[in-house]
Coordinates of C-alpha atoms in Angstrom, one line a residue:
M274 CA -194.6 101.4 81.9
I275 CA -195.3 98.1 80.3
S276 CA -197.2 99.7 77.3
I277 CA -194.1 102.0 76.7
K278 CA -191.9 98.9 76.6
V279 CA -194.2 97.2 74.1
F280 CA -194.1 100.4 71.9
H281 CA -190.3 100.4 72.1
F282 CA -190.2 96.7 71.0
L283 CA -192.5 97.3 68.1
L284 CA -190.5 100.3 67.0
A285 CA -187.3 98.4 67.2
A286 CA -188.8 95.5 65.2
I287 CA -190.0 97.8 62.5
L288 CA -186.7 99.6 62.2
W289 CA -185.0 96.2 62.0
I290 CA -187.2 95.2 59.1
Q291 CA -186.6 98.5 57.3
F292 CA -182.8 98.1 57.8
E293 CA -182.9 94.7 56.3
V294 CA -185.2 95.9 53.5
Y295 CA -183.2 98.9 52.4
L296 CA -179.6 97.7 52.9
C297 CA -178.0 96.0 50.0
K298 CA -175.0 94.0 51.1
E299 CA -172.5 91.4 50.2
A300 CA -173.3 87.7 50.6
S301 CA -172.5 86.5 54.1
S302 CA -173.1 82.8 54.0
T303 CA -172.9 81.9 50.3
T304 CA -169.7 82.6 48.3
T305 CA -170.5 84.0 44.9
R306 CA -167.0 85.2 43.9
L307 CA -165.9 83.9 40.5
K308 CA -162.7 84.4 38.5
G309 CA -162.9 85.9 35.0
Q310 CA -165.0 88.2 33.0
I311 CA -168.8 87.9 32.5
C312 CA -169.7 87.0 28.9
A313 CA -173.4 86.3 29.0
Y314 CA -176.5 85.1 31.0
G315 CA -178.5 82.0 30.2
D316 CA -180.2 79.0 31.8
M317 CA -177.7 76.5 30.5
D318 CA -179.0 73.4 32.5
R319 CA -182.6 74.5 32.1
D320 CA -183.4 74.3 35.9
L321 CA -185.1 77.7 36.0
N322 CA -182.0 79.3 37.5
T323 CA -180.1 81.8 35.4
D324 CA -176.5 80.7 34.9
L325 CA -173.3 82.6 34.0
I326 CA -171.0 82.2 31.1
V327 CA -167.6 83.5 32.1
Q328 CA -164.3 83.9 30.3
H329 CA -161.3 83.0 32.4
G330 CA -158.0 83.1 30.5
H331 CA -158.4 81.1 27.2
L332 CA -161.4 79.2 28.5
L333 CA -165.1 79.9 28.4
K334 CA -166.6 78.4 31.5
I335 CA -170.2 77.8 32.6
Y336 CA -171.2 78.4 36.2
L337 CA -174.5 76.9 37.2
Q338 CA -176.6 78.7 39.8
G339 CA -178.1 76.6 42.6
E340 CA -181.3 77.1 44.6
N341 CA -179.5 79.3 47.2
G342 CA -177.7 81.5 44.7
E343 CA -174.4 79.6 44.9
F344 CA -172.5 78.7 41.7
T345 CA -170.8 75.5 40.6
E346 CA -168.6 75.1 37.6
S347 CA -169.9 72.9 34.8
Q348 CA -167.7 70.3 33.2
Q349 CA -168.2 71.8 29.8
K350 CA -165.6 74.3 28.6
I351 CA -164.8 76.1 25.3
N352 CA -161.3 77.1 24.3
V353 CA -161.7 80.7 22.8
G354 CA -158.1 81.9 23.1
S355 CA -156.8 84.7 25.3
Q356 CA -158.5 87.5 23.4
T357 CA -161.7 89.0 25.0
V358 CA -164.8 87.5 23.5
F359 CA -168.5 88.4 23.5
C360 CA -171.2 85.8 23.9
S361 CA -174.9 85.2 23.2
V362 CA -177.0 82.2 24.1
G363 CA -179.5 80.6 21.7
D364 CA -180.7 77.3 20.3
F365 CA -179.3 77.2 16.7
N366 CA -180.4 73.6 15.9
G367 CA -183.7 73.4 17.7
D368 CA -182.8 70.5 20.0
S369 CA -183.8 72.4 23.2
V370 CA -180.2 72.5 24.4
P371 CA -178.6 76.0 24.8
D372 CA -175.8 76.9 22.3
I373 CA -173.3 79.7 22.5
L374 CA -172.5 82.3 19.9
V375 CA -169.0 83.7 20.3
S376 CA -167.8 86.9 18.6
K377 CA -164.3 88.4 18.9
K378 CA -162.2 90.9 17.0
K379 CA -159.9 89.6 14.3
P380 CA -156.2 90.1 15.1
S381 CA -154.5 92.6 12.8
G382 CA -150.8 93.3 12.2
I383 CA -148.2 91.0 13.5
L384 CA -149.3 88.1 15.7
G385 CA -146.9 85.5 16.9
G386 CA -144.3 86.4 14.3
L387 CA -146.9 86.0 11.5
F388 CA -148.9 88.5 9.6
S389 CA -152.7 88.2 9.8
S390 CA -155.0 88.9 6.9
G391 CA -155.2 92.5 7.9
E392 CA -159.0 92.7 7.3
Q393 CA -160.5 94.6 10.2
G394 CA -163.6 93.2 11.8
F395 CA -165.1 90.4 13.9
E396 CA -165.0 86.7 13.5
V397 CA -168.0 84.7 14.8
T398 CA -168.3 81.1 15.8
A399 CA -171.5 79.2 16.9
H400 CA -170.7 76.5 19.4
I401 CA -173.5 74.1 19.1
F402 CA -174.0 71.4 21.8
V403 CA -174.0 68.0 20.1
Y404 CA -173.5 64.6 21.8
N405 CA -172.4 66.1 25.1
A406 CA -169.9 68.5 23.7
Y407 CA -169.8 71.9 22.0
K408 CA -169.1 71.6 18.3
P409 CA -167.8 74.8 16.6
H410 CA -169.4 76.2 13.5
M411 CA -167.2 79.1 12.3
F412 CA -168.6 81.6 9.9
N413 CA -166.1 82.3 7.1
E414 CA -167.1 85.9 6.7
T415 CA -165.6 88.9 8.4
F416 CA -168.1 91.1 10.2
A417 CA -168.3 94.8 11.0
D418 CA -169.5 94.0 14.5
Q419 CA -170.9 91.3 16.6
L420 CA -173.9 89.2 15.3
S421 CA -177.3 89.5 17.0
V422 CA -179.4 86.5 18.0
M423 CA -183.0 86.7 16.9
D424 CA -185.8 84.4 15.6
I425 CA -186.4 85.7 12.1
N426 CA -188.8 83.0 10.9
G427 CA -190.5 82.3 14.2
D428 CA -189.8 78.5 14.3
G429 CA -188.3 78.5 17.8
T430 CA -184.7 78.0 16.4
S431 CA -182.3 80.9 16.9
D432 CA -181.0 82.8 13.9
V433 CA -178.3 85.4 13.5
I434 CA -178.3 88.8 11.9
G435 CA -175.7 91.5 11.3
F436 CA -173.4 93.2 8.8
L437 CA -170.3 92.2 6.9
S438 CA -167.1 94.3 7.2
N439 CA -168.0 96.1 3.9
G440 CA -171.5 97.0 5.3
T441 CA -173.4 94.4 3.5
F442 CA -176.4 93.0 5.3
F443 CA -176.0 89.4 6.7
C444 CA -178.8 87.0 7.8
R445 CA -178.6 83.3 8.6
L446 CA -181.3 80.9 9.8
G447 CA -180.5 78.1 12.2
S448 CA -181.7 74.6 11.3
A449 CA -182.0 71.1 12.7
T450 CA -178.9 70.0 10.9
S451 CA -176.8 72.6 12.7
E452 CA -176.2 74.4 9.4
F453 CA -177.1 78.0 8.7
F454 CA -179.0 79.1 5.6
P455 CA -179.2 82.6 4.0
C456 CA -182.2 84.8 4.8
E457 CA -181.2 88.2 3.3
D458 CA -184.2 87.9 1.0
S459 CA -186.5 88.2 4.0
F460 CA -185.4 91.9 4.2
R461 CA -185.8 93.0 0.6
N462 CA -184.3 96.3 -0.5
F463 CA -182.2 96.7 2.7
N464 CA -179.4 99.0 1.7
A465 CA -178.7 101.1 4.7
K466 CA -175.3 101.7 6.2
P467 CA -175.0 100.3 9.8
Y468 CA -174.2 102.7 12.6
D469 CA -171.0 101.9 14.3
S470 CA -171.3 99.6 17.4
F471 CA -175.1 99.9 17.6
L472 CA -176.9 97.2 19.6
H473 CA -179.5 96.1 17.1
A474 CA -182.7 95.0 18.8
F475 CA -185.5 92.4 18.5
V476 CA -188.4 94.1 20.4
D477 CA -192.0 95.1 20.1
V478 CA -192.4 98.8 19.7
T479 CA -196.0 98.8 18.3
G480 CA -197.9 97.1 21.2
D481 CA -199.0 94.1 19.3
L482 CA -196.6 91.8 21.2
S483 CA -194.9 90.7 17.9
A484 CA -191.3 91.8 17.9
E485 CA -189.9 94.1 15.3
V486 CA -186.2 94.2 14.2
I487 CA -184.7 97.6 15.1
F488 CA -181.6 98.5 13.2
G489 CA -179.3 101.4 14.0
T490 CA -178.3 102.9 10.7
E491 CA -176.3 106.0 9.5
D492 CA -178.0 108.7 7.5
D493 CA -176.3 110.9 4.9
G494 CA -175.1 113.3 7.5
G495 CA -173.5 110.5 9.6
H496 CA -176.2 110.7 12.3
L497 CA -178.0 107.8 13.9
K498 CA -181.2 106.8 12.3
L499 CA -183.4 104.0 13.6
Q500 CA -185.2 101.6 11.2
A501 CA -188.0 99.4 12.4
W502 CA -188.8 96.3 10.2
Q503 CA -192.1 94.5 10.7
R504 CA -193.0 90.9 9.9
I505 CA -195.6 90.9 7.1
S506 CA -195.6 87.3 6.0
N507 CA -193.9 84.0 6.7
E508 CA -190.8 84.9 4.8
E509 CA -190.8 88.6 4.5
W510 CA -190.1 91.7 6.7
R511 CA -190.8 95.3 5.6
Y512 CA -189.3 98.6 6.7
N513 CA -192.0 100.9 8.2
P514 CA -190.6 104.5 8.4
S515 CA -193.6 105.7 10.3
L516 CA -192.9 103.6 13.5
I517 CA -189.9 105.6 14.7
G518 CA -189.3 109.3 14.0
D519 CA -185.9 110.8 13.2
L520 CA -183.7 111.7 16.1
P521 CA -183.3 115.4 16.8
V522 CA -179.9 116.6 15.5
E523 CA -177.7 118.6 17.8
S524 CA -174.1 119.6 17.1
G525 CA -171.5 118.2 19.4
K526 CA -173.6 115.4 20.7
Y527 CA -172.8 111.7 20.8
Y528 CA -174.9 108.6 21.5
G529 CA -174.7 105.9 24.1
A530 CA -176.1 102.4 23.7
A531 CA -179.8 102.3 23.1
L532 CA -182.2 101.2 25.8
F533 CA -185.5 99.4 25.3
A534 CA -188.0 99.3 28.2
D535 CA -191.4 100.6 29.1
F536 CA -190.0 103.6 31.1
D537 CA -193.3 105.4 31.5
A538 CA -195.4 102.3 32.2
D539 CA -197.9 103.0 29.5
G540 CA -197.9 99.5 28.1
L541 CA -195.6 100.4 25.1
V542 CA -191.8 99.8 25.0
D543 CA -189.9 103.1 24.7
I544 CA -186.5 103.6 23.0
G545 CA -184.0 105.6 25.1
I546 CA -180.8 107.1 23.5
P547 CA -178.3 108.5 26.0
W548 CA -177.3 112.0 24.8
C549 CA -173.5 112.3 25.5
A550 CA -171.2 115.3 25.5
D551 CA -168.2 113.2 24.4
K552 CA -167.3 110.1 22.5
S553 CA -166.8 108.0 25.6
C554 CA -170.1 109.1 27.1
A555 CA -168.5 110.1 30.4
K556 CA -171.0 113.0 30.5
V557 CA -174.7 112.3 29.7
D558 CA -176.8 115.4 29.4
A559 CA -180.1 113.6 29.0
I560 CA -181.8 110.5 27.5
K561 CA -183.8 111.1 24.4
M562 CA -186.9 108.8 24.7
W563 CA -189.1 107.8 21.8
N564 CA -192.7 107.7 23.0
G565 CA -194.6 105.6 20.5
R566 CA -198.0 106.7 21.8
A567 CA -197.2 110.4 21.4
A568 CA -195.1 109.7 18.3
L569 CA -192.3 112.1 19.4
W570 CA -188.9 112.2 21.0
Q571 CA -189.0 113.3 24.7
H572 CA -186.3 114.7 26.9
F573 CA -185.7 112.6 30.0
S574 CA -183.3 114.4 32.3
V575 CA -180.6 112.7 34.4
T576 CA -179.9 114.4 37.7
G577 CA -177.4 113.8 40.5
L578 CA -174.4 113.1 38.3
E579 CA -173.0 116.6 38.5
G580 CA -169.3 116.5 39.1
S581 CA -169.1 112.8 38.3
E582 CA -168.2 110.8 35.2
L583 CA -169.8 107.7 33.8
V584 CA -167.7 104.6 32.8
S585 CA -168.3 102.9 29.5
N586 CA -166.3 101.4 26.7
K587 CA -166.5 102.9 23.2
D588 CA -165.3 99.6 21.7
E589 CA -168.1 97.8 23.5
G590 CA -170.9 100.0 22.1
N591 CA -170.9 102.7 24.8
V592 CA -173.1 100.6 27.1
V593 CA -173.5 103.4 29.7
F594 CA -176.7 102.2 31.3
R595 CA -178.5 98.9 31.9
A596 CA -182.2 98.8 32.6
G597 CA -184.2 96.9 35.2
D598 CA -187.0 97.6 37.8
F599 CA -184.7 97.6 40.8
S600 CA -187.2 99.4 43.1
L601 CA -190.1 97.1 41.9
D602 CA -192.4 100.1 41.5
G603 CA -193.4 99.4 37.9
Y604 CA -191.0 101.9 36.4
P605 CA -187.6 100.5 35.1
D606 CA -184.5 102.0 36.6
L607 CA -181.0 102.3 35.4
I608 CA -177.7 101.1 36.8
A609 CA -174.4 102.8 35.8
L610 CA -170.8 102.8 36.9
V611 CA -170.0 106.3 38.3
R612 CA -166.4 107.5 38.6
E613 CA -165.7 110.0 41.4
K614 CA -162.6 109.1 43.4
T615 CA -163.3 105.5 42.7
Q616 CA -165.6 103.7 40.4
N617 CA -168.9 102.6 42.1
P618 CA -172.2 101.2 40.9
M619 CA -175.1 103.6 41.2
I620 CA -178.8 103.3 40.7
L621 CA -180.6 106.0 38.7
E622 CA -184.2 105.8 39.9
N623 CA -187.1 106.4 37.5
V624 CA -189.1 109.0 39.3
P625 CA -192.0 111.4 38.4
C626 CA -191.2 114.7 36.8
T627 CA -193.6 117.6 36.9
D628 CA -191.5 120.3 35.2
C629 CA -189.8 118.3 32.5
I630 CA -189.7 119.7 28.9
S631 CA -191.3 118.0 25.9
N632 CA -194.1 116.7 28.1
A633 CA -192.0 114.0 29.6
S634 CA -193.5 112.6 32.7
R635 CA -190.5 110.8 34.2
K636 CA -186.8 111.5 34.9
F637 CA -183.8 109.6 36.2
E638 CA -182.5 110.6 39.6
L639 CA -179.3 109.4 41.3
R640 CA -180.4 107.3 44.3
T641 CA -178.3 107.3 47.5
S642 CA -180.5 104.7 49.2
P643 CA -180.4 101.7 49.3
R644 CA -176.6 101.7 49.9
L645 CA -174.8 99.3 47.7
I646 CA -172.3 97.8 50.1
Q647 CA -169.6 96.1 48.0
P648 CA -167.9 92.9 49.1
S649 CA -164.5 93.4 50.7
D650 CA -162.6 91.9 47.8
V651 CA -164.3 94.4 45.4
S652 CA -163.6 97.4 47.6
L653 CA -159.9 96.6 47.5
G654 CA -159.9 96.5 43.7
Q655 CA -161.7 98.5 41.0
V656 CA -165.1 97.9 39.6
E657 CA -165.1 97.7 35.8
M658 CA -168.8 96.9 35.0
A659 CA -172.1 96.6 36.8
S660 CA -175.3 94.9 35.8
F661 CA -178.6 93.6 37.2
F662 CA -179.0 89.9 38.1
D663 CA -181.6 87.9 40.0
L664 CA -179.8 85.7 42.5
K665 CA -181.9 82.9 43.9
E666 CA -184.6 83.8 41.3
D667 CA -186.6 85.5 44.1
G668 CA -187.9 88.3 41.9
T669 CA -185.7 91.1 43.4
L670 CA -182.8 92.4 41.3
D671 CA -179.3 92.1 42.7
V672 CA -176.2 93.8 41.4
L673 CA -173.5 91.8 39.5
L674 CA -170.0 93.4 39.7
E675 CA -167.1 92.7 37.4
Y676 CA -163.9 94.1 38.9
K677 CA -160.1 93.9 39.0
D678 CA -159.0 92.5 42.3
A679 CA -155.9 93.5 44.3
D680 CA -153.8 91.3 42.0
Q681 CA -155.2 93.1 38.9
K682 CA -157.0 90.0 37.9
M683 CA -160.6 90.0 36.7
A684 CA -163.3 88.6 39.0
I685 CA -167.1 88.6 39.5
D686 CA -169.1 89.1 42.7
F687 CA -172.5 90.2 43.7
I688 CA -174.3 92.8 45.9
R689 CA -177.4 91.0 47.3
C690 CA -180.6 93.0 47.6
E691 CA -182.8 90.2 48.7
D692 CA -185.9 92.1 50.0
K693 CA -187.3 95.5 49.1
G694 CA -190.0 95.9 51.6
D695 CA -193.6 95.2 50.9
T696 CA -193.2 95.6 47.1
T697 CA -194.4 92.7 44.9
F698 CA -193.5 91.5 41.4
L699 CA -194.5 89.4 38.5
K700 CA -191.9 87.3 36.6
V701 CA -192.8 85.7 33.3
Q702 CA -190.6 83.5 31.1
V703 CA -191.6 82.3 27.7
F704 CA -189.9 79.2 26.3
S705 CA -189.2 78.6 22.7
N706 CA -191.7 76.3 20.9
A707 CA -189.0 73.9 19.6
C708 CA -190.3 71.3 22.1
E709 CA -193.5 71.1 24.3
Q710 CA -192.8 68.2 26.7
G711 CA -190.1 65.8 27.8
C712 CA -187.1 67.8 26.6
G713 CA -186.2 70.0 29.5
S714 CA -184.3 69.1 32.6
E715 CA -185.5 66.7 35.4
K716 CA -186.9 69.7 37.3
L717 CA -188.7 71.1 34.4
K718 CA -191.1 68.7 32.8
I719 CA -192.6 71.0 30.1
G720 CA -191.1 73.1 27.4
S721 CA -187.7 73.5 26.0
G722 CA -186.3 75.4 29.0
I723 CA -184.8 78.0 26.6
A724 CA -186.0 81.6 26.7
W725 CA -187.5 82.6 23.3
H726 CA -185.8 85.7 21.8
G727 CA -188.4 88.3 21.0
A728 CA -191.3 86.9 23.1
C729 CA -193.1 89.8 24.7
V730 CA -195.3 90.1 27.8
M731 CA -197.8 92.8 28.8
F732 CA -199.8 93.1 32.1
N733 CA -202.4 95.3 33.5
M734 CA -204.0 95.6 36.9
S735 CA -205.5 98.0 39.4
D736 CA -203.4 99.4 42.2
S737 CA -204.5 100.1 45.8
W738 CA -205.9 103.5 44.7
G739 CA -207.9 102.1 41.8
H740 CA -205.5 103.4 39.1
E741 CA -204.6 101.2 36.2
Q742 CA -201.1 99.9 36.2
R743 CA -199.5 98.5 33.0
G744 CA -196.2 97.4 31.7
T745 CA -194.6 95.7 28.7
Q746 CA -191.3 93.9 28.3
C747 CA -189.6 91.6 25.8
Q748 CA -187.2 88.9 26.5
M749 CA -183.5 89.6 25.6
P750 CA -184.1 92.4 23.1
Q751 CA -180.4 92.9 22.7
T752 CA -177.7 90.2 22.7
T753 CA -174.5 92.0 21.7
H754 CA -171.8 94.1 23.5
R755 CA -172.6 92.5 26.8
A756 CA -176.0 94.1 27.1
L757 CA -176.7 91.4 29.7
H758 CA -180.5 91.2 29.6
T759 CA -182.0 88.6 31.8
P760 CA -183.8 85.7 30.1
F761 CA -187.2 86.6 31.5
A762 CA -189.6 89.5 31.9
L763 CA -189.7 91.0 35.5
F764 CA -192.3 93.6 36.4
G765 CA -192.5 95.5 39.7
L766 CA -196.1 95.7 41.0
G767 CA -195.3 98.3 43.7
R768 CA -197.1 97.9 47.0
S769 CA -200.4 96.7 45.7
P770 CA -201.7 93.4 47.1
N771 CA -204.2 93.1 44.2
F772 CA -204.2 90.3 41.7
V773 CA -202.8 91.0 38.2
D774 CA -206.0 91.2 36.1
Y775 CA -204.5 90.2 32.7
V776 CA -201.1 88.9 31.5
H777 CA -200.9 89.0 27.7
I778 CA -198.1 86.9 26.0
G779 CA -197.0 87.2 22.4
S780 CA -194.6 84.8 20.8
A781 CA -192.1 85.6 18.0
R782 CA -194.0 83.4 15.7
M783 CA -194.7 83.4 12.0
P784 CA -198.2 84.8 11.3
E785 CA -200.8 82.6 9.8
E786 CA -202.6 83.3 6.5
G787 CA -204.0 86.7 6.4
G788 CA -201.1 88.4 8.1
L789 CA -200.2 89.1 11.7
V790 CA -203.2 88.1 13.8
H791 CA -203.9 87.7 17.5
D792 CA -205.3 84.3 17.8
G793 CA -204.6 81.2 19.8
N794 CA -201.4 80.4 17.9
Q795 CA -199.4 83.7 18.4
H796 CA -201.2 85.3 21.4
Y797 CA -202.1 83.9 24.8
D798 CA -203.9 85.4 27.9
L799 CA -203.7 84.6 31.6
K800 CA -206.1 86.1 34.1
Q801 CA -206.1 86.8 37.9
I802 CA -202.4 86.1 38.7
V803 CA -201.4 86.4 42.3
P804 CA -198.5 88.8 43.0
N805 CA -195.0 87.4 43.7
S806 CA -195.6 84.8 41.1
R807 CA -193.3 83.3 38.5
V808 CA -195.1 82.2 35.4
I809 CA -193.6 79.7 32.9
V810 CA -195.3 79.7 29.4
V811 CA -194.8 77.2 26.7
P812 CA -196.3 78.1 23.3
P813 CA -197.6 75.4 20.9
K814 CA -195.5 73.9 18.2
G815 CA -196.3 74.6 14.6
D816 CA -199.9 75.6 13.9
G817 CA -201.2 74.3 17.3
R818 CA -203.2 76.3 19.7
R819 CA -202.6 74.5 23.0
W820 CA -200.5 76.7 25.3
Q821 CA -199.1 75.4 28.6
S822 CA -198.3 77.5 31.6
R823 CA -197.2 76.9 35.2
L824 CA -197.3 79.3 38.1
Y825 CA -194.7 79.2 41.0
L826 CA -195.2 81.3 44.1
T827 CA -192.3 83.0 45.7
P828 CA -192.7 83.6 49.4
S829 CA -191.7 87.1 50.5
Q830 CA -189.2 87.6 53.2
L831 CA -191.4 90.3 54.6
I832 CA -194.1 87.7 55.4
I833 CA -191.7 85.8 57.6
Q834 CA -190.5 89.0 59.3
S835 CA -194.1 90.1 59.9
L836 CA -195.0 86.7 61.4
L837 CA -192.0 87.0 63.7
V838 CA -193.1 90.4 64.8
L839 CA -196.7 89.3 65.2
V840 CA -195.7 86.2 67.3
S841 CA -193.4 88.4 69.4
V842 CA -196.2 91.0 70.0
C843 CA -198.6 88.2 70.9
A844 CA -196.1 86.7 73.4
I845 CA -195.6 90.1 75.0
L846 CA -199.3 90.7 75.3
L847 CA -199.7 87.3 76.9
C848 CA -197.0 88.2 79.4
V849 CA -198.7 91.5 80.1
V850 CA -202.0 89.7 80.7
A851 CA -200.3 87.2 82.9
I852 CA -198.6 89.9 85.0
L853 CA -201.8 91.9 85.3
H854 CA -203.7 88.7 86.3
F855 CA -201.0 87.9 88.9
R856 CA -201.2 91.4 90.3
E857 CA -204.9 91.3 90.5
R858 CA -204.9 88.0 92.3
R859 CA -202.3 89.3 94.7
A860 CA -204.5 92.4 95.4
D861 CA -207.5 90.2 95.9
K862 CA -205.6 88.1 98.4
H863 CA -204.4 91.2 100.3
E864 CA -208.0 92.5 100.4
R865 CA -209.3 89.2 101.8
Q866 CA -206.6 89.3 104.5
L867 CA -207.7 92.8 105.5
Q868 CA -211.3 91.7 105.5
S869 CA -210.5 88.8 107.9
H870 CA -208.8 91.1 110.4
R871 CA -211.5 93.7 110.4
F872 CA -213.5 94.1 113.7
H873 CA -217.2 93.2 113.2
F874 CA -219.4 95.5 115.3
D875 CA -222.5 93.6 114.3
A876 CA -221.2 90.5 116.0
M877 CA -221.3 92.4 119.4

């Protein structure tokens, strides 16, 4: 009877753990609801916690994340007007303080009784933090789209790249004087026409951990053509047509925003192009995936969305999906906003595929578990956008929701998914090399504290079955159209307790003489990293070779739960032993009493 009760207790404890692991829910103790629209992510106070840049009315506000996932409003605000703006975070003067690049559409027609210039396009302003305030630097040009933030010359200072309203290529280098200098000559003979609303990327697609610039251009037939430009010297980039093949052309097909992630976990970043049936990408037939190792476009099917529509915005680049390893199994998943009766965030899990065409090994499948339980305020309104975010920086991705509340006002809240069972992770953040020491916050004693655009990380290890596990990721490959990439690389390690054998880090640095080389200046290796670690890496300045790194361990909630179960089981076992001991003593006493009352015939 007692053993049965012990079994029931253990079963209940295990079920309780599983319930906590697989149930994503709203915050119960910490309020995370914010008013406004999300504009960008960034560690604005350099305390290793990702903060939010939010537009509320005509103000751009900064909300700083605390240790427990709560947000406090910063005193710094930027007046951007009532029009919706798009933001990117960078360091445009190399002072190790985050700056904000703001893009917005130019008004056309009659505005306030006056006629505007009538030129269609975007106006862009860099708000550079100088002397405890943001100083605006407005570009005089009119742009065809938002400007992308990259590091073109590898000096740790953020640069901008894009196209003018007439299609002319535009490139500017940031500098210590807060001025911007032309860099179009770094991309000689660039004469391609940009593809409308494409999210140009700064990401490594060759496996050498040195980011390439990926442009979305338009061919003679009006179809999307990707151009990959490689760095070949300190001042020059060159187009390499062999890096990415031409997209297959099908009539009646449209494209969603490009995705850059290592979807098949082969150690090489893949390029995913959603294949849409209409301009708004409400129906996605599949994702065309460029496999660099096989040098071909593969067909990744998307299942579970039959009878539903996806929600995106054509004016915002048709960002249908956002990528992140939600399940922490080593294969990046997708999050999307799905419209049935209402608009709900859904996870499309990256799962194996045995019968896929074009030799594709993976597919995306709509996941019904874990359940994404929305906060009560969100359920009364309508969700407008969903993205991944790491609350509390615990290595497990949560879900950020932007929604219209019951009063039709924009707000932001989160669905917390704090623990995903016995899965482990590796989190790596590479800072820019603008500063090595004494320039971060009080909490952070090394490095600039600003994530370096284009820095790439690759890892490899052996799983519990002895199979090799790999993955590659670059920091913030896209910065326009609210792509909302986190300023770090997060890898799921699955359920393997093994150490990570190697972590390879590549910086977005100018190559030394002789071309792009892997030596102590651009490339760095770490060995035998314990799972559930957060690694901070600071590259050397200039031509130096001294890298700095720090490792922070993140305790898993499962460990605490397992200890509680173990202590409870031990306590019950002690109680069982005590009860059995008491019963045995009572039986011995009863036997002695019977012995004392027994008639001794030998005594007669």
